[in-house]
Short mmCIF file of C-alpha atoms in Angstrom, two decimals:
data_model
loop_
_atom_site.label_atom_id
_atom_site.label_comp_id
_atom_site.label_asym_id
_atom_site.label_seq_id
_atom_site.Cartn_x
_atom_site.Cartn_y
_atom_site.Cartn_z
CA UNK C 1 0.00 0.00 0.00
CA UNK C 2 2.85 2.41 0.89
CA UNK C 3 4.63 1.53 -2.35
CA UNK C 4 1.47 2.22 -4.35
CA UNK C 5 1.04 5.60 -2.63
CA UNK C 6 4.66 6.54 -3.37
CA UNK C 7 4.24 5.48 -6.98
CA UNK C 8 1.03 7.50 -7.34
CA UNK C 9 2.69 10.53 -5.78
CA UNK C 10 5.68 10.22 -8.10
CA UNK C 11 3.42 10.03 -11.15
CA UNK C 12 1.38 13.01 -9.92
CA UNK C 13 4.52 15.07 -9.22
CA UNK C 14 5.99 14.23 -12.62
CA UNK C 15 2.74 15.26 -14.30
CA UNK C 16 2.59 18.57 -12.41
CA UNK C 17 6.21 19.38 -13.21
CA UNK C 18 5.66 18.52 -16.88
CA UNK C 19 2.63 20.81 -17.07
CA UNK C 20 4.56 23.57 -15.30
CA UNK C 21 7.48 23.24 -17.72
CA UNK C 22 5.07 23.31 -20.68
CA UNK C 23 3.43 26.49 -19.36
CA UNK C 24 6.81 28.22 -18.99
CA UNK C 25 7.85 27.22 -22.50
CA UNK C 26 4.51 28.40 -23.91
CA UNK C 27 4.93 31.77 -22.20
CA UNK C 28 8.39 32.11 -23.70
CA UNK C 29 7.08 31.34 -27.17
CA UNK C 30 4.15 33.72 -26.85
CA UNK C 31 6.43 36.44 -25.54
CA UNK C 32 8.36 36.57 -28.81
CA UNK C 33 6.57 37.10 -32.10
CA UNK C 34 7.97 35.10 -34.95
CA UNK C 35 9.38 36.37 -38.23
CA UNK C 36 6.05 36.13 -40.05
CA UNK C 37 4.44 39.55 -40.56
CA UNK C 38 5.43 40.89 -44.00
CA UNK C 39 5.06 44.56 -44.90
CA UNK C 40 4.92 45.99 -48.41
CA UNK C 41 6.09 49.37 -49.64
CA UNK C 42 3.10 50.47 -51.65
CA UNK C 43 3.97 52.37 -54.82
CA UNK C 44 1.69 55.43 -54.90
CA UNK C 45 0.03 56.55 -58.10
CA UNK C 46 2.47 58.41 -60.32
CA UNK C 47 5.57 57.18 -58.49
CA UNK C 48 8.39 55.38 -60.37
CA UNK C 49 9.58 51.88 -59.43
CA UNK C 50 11.41 51.51 -56.12
CA UNK C 51 15.16 52.10 -56.38
CA UNK C 52 17.63 49.29 -55.83
CA UNK C 53 19.14 50.94 -52.77
CA UNK C 54 18.95 48.21 -50.12
CA UNK C 55 19.48 44.47 -49.86
CA UNK C 56 16.04 43.55 -51.22
CA UNK C 57 15.31 41.39 -48.15
CA UNK C 58 11.76 40.97 -46.80
CA UNK C 59 10.40 43.87 -44.75
CA UNK C 60 8.42 42.68 -41.75
CA UNK C 61 6.44 44.23 -38.93
CA UNK C 62 8.98 42.76 -36.49
CA UNK C 63 11.90 44.33 -38.36
CA UNK C 64 10.05 47.64 -38.59
CA UNK C 65 9.31 47.64 -34.84
CA UNK C 66 12.95 46.91 -34.04
CA UNK C 67 14.11 49.67 -36.39
CA UNK C 68 11.73 52.15 -34.77
CA UNK C 69 13.06 51.32 -31.30
CA UNK C 70 16.64 51.78 -32.51
CA UNK C 71 15.76 55.06 -34.26
CA UNK C 72 14.56 56.66 -31.00
CA UNK C 73 17.26 55.19 -28.73
CA UNK C 74 19.95 57.54 -27.42
CA UNK C 75 22.19 54.57 -26.64
CA UNK C 76 23.31 54.65 -30.25
CA UNK C 77 25.39 57.69 -29.23
CA UNK C 78 28.37 57.93 -26.87
CA UNK C 79 26.65 60.13 -24.26
CA UNK C 80 23.27 58.36 -24.47
CA UNK C 81 21.54 61.63 -25.34
CA UNK C 82 21.54 61.75 -29.14
CA UNK C 83 19.34 59.39 -31.14
CA UNK C 84 18.55 59.36 -34.84
CA UNK C 85 15.31 61.12 -33.91
CA UNK C 86 17.20 63.91 -32.17
CA UNK C 87 18.06 65.34 -35.59
CA UNK C 88 15.33 63.71 -37.68
CA UNK C 89 12.53 65.25 -35.62
CA UNK C 90 9.20 63.55 -36.15
CA UNK C 91 7.05 66.62 -35.44
CA UNK C 92 8.91 68.49 -38.20
CA UNK C 93 8.59 65.81 -40.85
CA UNK C 94 11.80 64.05 -39.75
CA UNK C 95 14.04 67.04 -40.50
CA UNK C 96 16.10 69.17 -38.10
CA UNK C 97 13.89 72.15 -37.33
CA UNK C 98 14.98 75.65 -36.24
CA UNK C 99 18.70 74.88 -36.52
CA UNK C 100 21.17 75.81 -39.24
CA UNK C 101 23.36 72.90 -38.11
CA UNK C 102 22.22 69.72 -36.39
CA UNK C 103 23.26 69.05 -32.80
CA UNK C 104 25.63 66.27 -31.77
CA UNK C 105 27.08 64.80 -28.58
CA UNK C 106 28.84 66.96 -25.98
CA UNK C 107 27.08 70.14 -27.19
CA UNK C 108 28.75 69.94 -30.59
CA UNK C 109 27.25 70.67 -34.00
CA UNK C 110 27.44 68.77 -37.23
CA UNK C 111 28.61 70.47 -40.42
CA UNK C 112 25.21 70.28 -42.12
CA UNK C 113 21.50 70.45 -41.46
CA UNK C 114 19.58 67.18 -41.37
CA UNK C 115 17.60 66.31 -44.54
CA UNK C 116 14.17 64.70 -44.40
CA UNK C 117 13.53 60.97 -44.59
CA UNK C 118 10.38 60.76 -46.72
CA UNK C 119 10.29 58.39 -49.70
CA UNK C 120 13.80 57.02 -49.28
CA UNK C 121 12.74 53.90 -51.19
CA UNK C 122 12.97 55.99 -54.37
CA UNK C 123 16.39 57.54 -53.71
CA UNK C 124 19.46 56.30 -55.57
CA UNK C 125 21.92 57.98 -53.18
CA UNK C 126 21.95 59.70 -49.79
CA UNK C 127 23.47 62.63 -47.85
CA UNK C 128 23.52 66.10 -49.34
CA UNK C 129 26.50 65.19 -51.51
CA UNK C 130 25.06 61.85 -52.64
CA UNK C 131 28.09 60.07 -51.27
CA UNK C 132 26.23 56.99 -49.96
CA UNK C 133 24.46 54.71 -52.42
CA UNK C 134 23.04 52.04 -50.08
CA UNK C 135 20.48 52.98 -47.44
CA UNK C 136 21.82 50.36 -45.01
CA UNK C 137 25.19 52.16 -44.88
CA UNK C 138 23.71 55.60 -44.31
CA UNK C 139 23.50 55.49 -40.46
CA UNK C 140 27.13 54.41 -40.01
CA UNK C 141 28.58 57.84 -40.71
CA UNK C 142 26.32 59.53 -38.17
CA UNK C 143 26.86 56.92 -35.46
CA UNK C 144 30.65 57.17 -35.70
CA UNK C 145 31.32 60.86 -36.45
CA UNK C 146 32.78 62.52 -33.29
CA UNK C 147 30.62 65.64 -33.67
CA UNK C 148 27.39 63.74 -34.29
CA UNK C 149 26.72 60.53 -32.31
CA UNK C 150 30.38 59.93 -31.48
CA UNK C 151 30.16 56.19 -30.87
CA UNK C 152 31.64 53.00 -32.29
CA UNK C 153 29.47 50.30 -33.78
CA UNK C 154 30.88 47.66 -31.42
CA UNK C 155 30.04 49.78 -28.36
CA UNK C 156 26.49 50.21 -29.64
CA UNK C 157 26.12 46.46 -30.18
CA UNK C 158 27.43 45.72 -26.69
CA UNK C 159 24.80 48.03 -25.19
CA UNK C 160 22.04 46.41 -27.21
CA UNK C 161 23.17 42.89 -26.24
CA UNK C 162 22.78 43.77 -22.57
CA UNK C 163 19.11 44.69 -23.05
CA UNK C 164 16.66 41.80 -22.74
CA UNK C 165 13.98 43.58 -24.76
CA UNK C 166 16.39 44.07 -27.64
CA UNK C 167 17.32 40.41 -27.57
CA UNK C 168 13.63 39.51 -27.86
CA UNK C 169 13.07 41.96 -30.69
CA UNK C 170 16.10 40.76 -32.66
CA UNK C 171 14.86 37.20 -32.25
CA UNK C 172 11.39 38.19 -33.43
CA UNK C 173 12.80 40.00 -36.45
CA UNK C 174 15.58 37.62 -37.46
CA UNK C 175 14.88 34.25 -35.86
CA UNK C 176 17.46 34.28 -33.05
CA UNK C 177 19.00 36.67 -30.52
CA UNK C 178 22.23 37.33 -32.44
CA UNK C 179 22.73 41.11 -32.40
CA UNK C 180 25.20 42.23 -35.04
CA UNK C 181 25.94 45.23 -37.24
CA UNK C 182 24.17 43.97 -40.35
CA UNK C 183 20.95 43.19 -38.51
CA UNK C 184 20.95 46.54 -36.73
CA UNK C 185 21.34 48.35 -40.06
CA UNK C 186 18.72 46.15 -41.73
CA UNK C 187 16.21 47.02 -39.00
CA UNK C 188 16.87 50.76 -39.26
CA UNK C 189 16.49 50.47 -43.03
CA UNK C 190 13.14 48.70 -42.71
CA UNK C 191 11.83 51.49 -40.48
CA UNK C 192 12.94 54.35 -42.71
CA UNK C 193 11.90 52.62 -45.96
CA UNK C 194 8.29 52.63 -44.78
CA UNK C 195 8.20 56.44 -44.44
CA UNK C 196 6.16 57.11 -47.58
CA UNK C 197 4.65 60.55 -48.18
CA UNK C 198 2.29 60.62 -51.16
CA UNK C 199 -0.86 62.54 -50.26
CA UNK C 200 0.21 66.17 -50.16
CA UNK C 201 -1.88 68.70 -52.04
CA UNK C 202 0.68 68.57 -54.84
CA UNK C 203 0.17 64.80 -55.08
CA UNK C 204 -3.59 65.26 -55.08
CA UNK C 205 -3.43 67.81 -57.90
CA UNK C 206 -1.12 65.57 -59.95
CA UNK C 207 -3.55 62.69 -59.43
CA UNK C 208 -6.55 64.82 -60.46
CA UNK C 209 -8.33 64.75 -57.10
CA UNK C 210 -7.73 68.40 -56.15
CA UNK C 211 -6.76 71.74 -57.69
CA UNK C 212 -4.50 74.64 -56.80
CA UNK C 213 -5.79 78.08 -55.91
CA UNK C 214 -4.63 80.88 -58.20
CA UNK C 215 -1.92 81.87 -55.71
CA UNK C 216 -0.73 78.25 -55.39
CA UNK C 217 -0.69 77.83 -59.15
#
C-alpha cells in the first residue's frame, strides 16, 4: 500500500512538473513574435519603381518595430543623449527644425542640417552630396562621427546585447537573438523605408483629385 502511494505521488509530481514546464515554454514562445508579418512598400500613383538601394530582403512588422526602437534610442550615441530622432525630428517631418546645423554629442554641432527621410525607397543615393548609395550604410557615418553621435558600432552592439527587450526583438525580427551590425542596419532600413509621403496637395493635384488656388498655381 505504501509503495502504491509513493508510486502514485511520483506520477502526480511528474505530471505537475511537466505541465509547469510546458506552461513556462509556452509563455516564452508567446512572448516573442515570430518572423512572419510581412510589410509591403506600396507604390503610390504616379511614383516610379522603387530604387535598388537596399538588400532587397523581406520587410516585416517585427523588423520595422525593431528599427523604430533603434531610431529613437539615445544609446546609439556615446553620451546616451543623441538618437537618430534627435536630428530627424518627427514633429517636423523628420528634419532638423529651427537649426542651421544639427546638434551632436557633448554640445557639438554637425557640419550640415539634417535632410528629411520621406520616400527614401525611391532615392538612388543619400546625404547632401550623394556620397552613400546604399540605405543600409547611411547610419554608419552619423553613429561614428565625433561631432554627431560619437560612438563605435561595437560599443552600440554591446549596449544592445545587454538589453533583454532588444534580444527579444532581434529574435522576433531575425529568428534568433544574435545582435550584429548587419541586422541593426537592416532594422533601421526597414523602419525608414516605410516612411512614404504621397498625399500632399501637390500629389492630389497631380492625381486629379484636387486643384491649386490661383496663388498656389
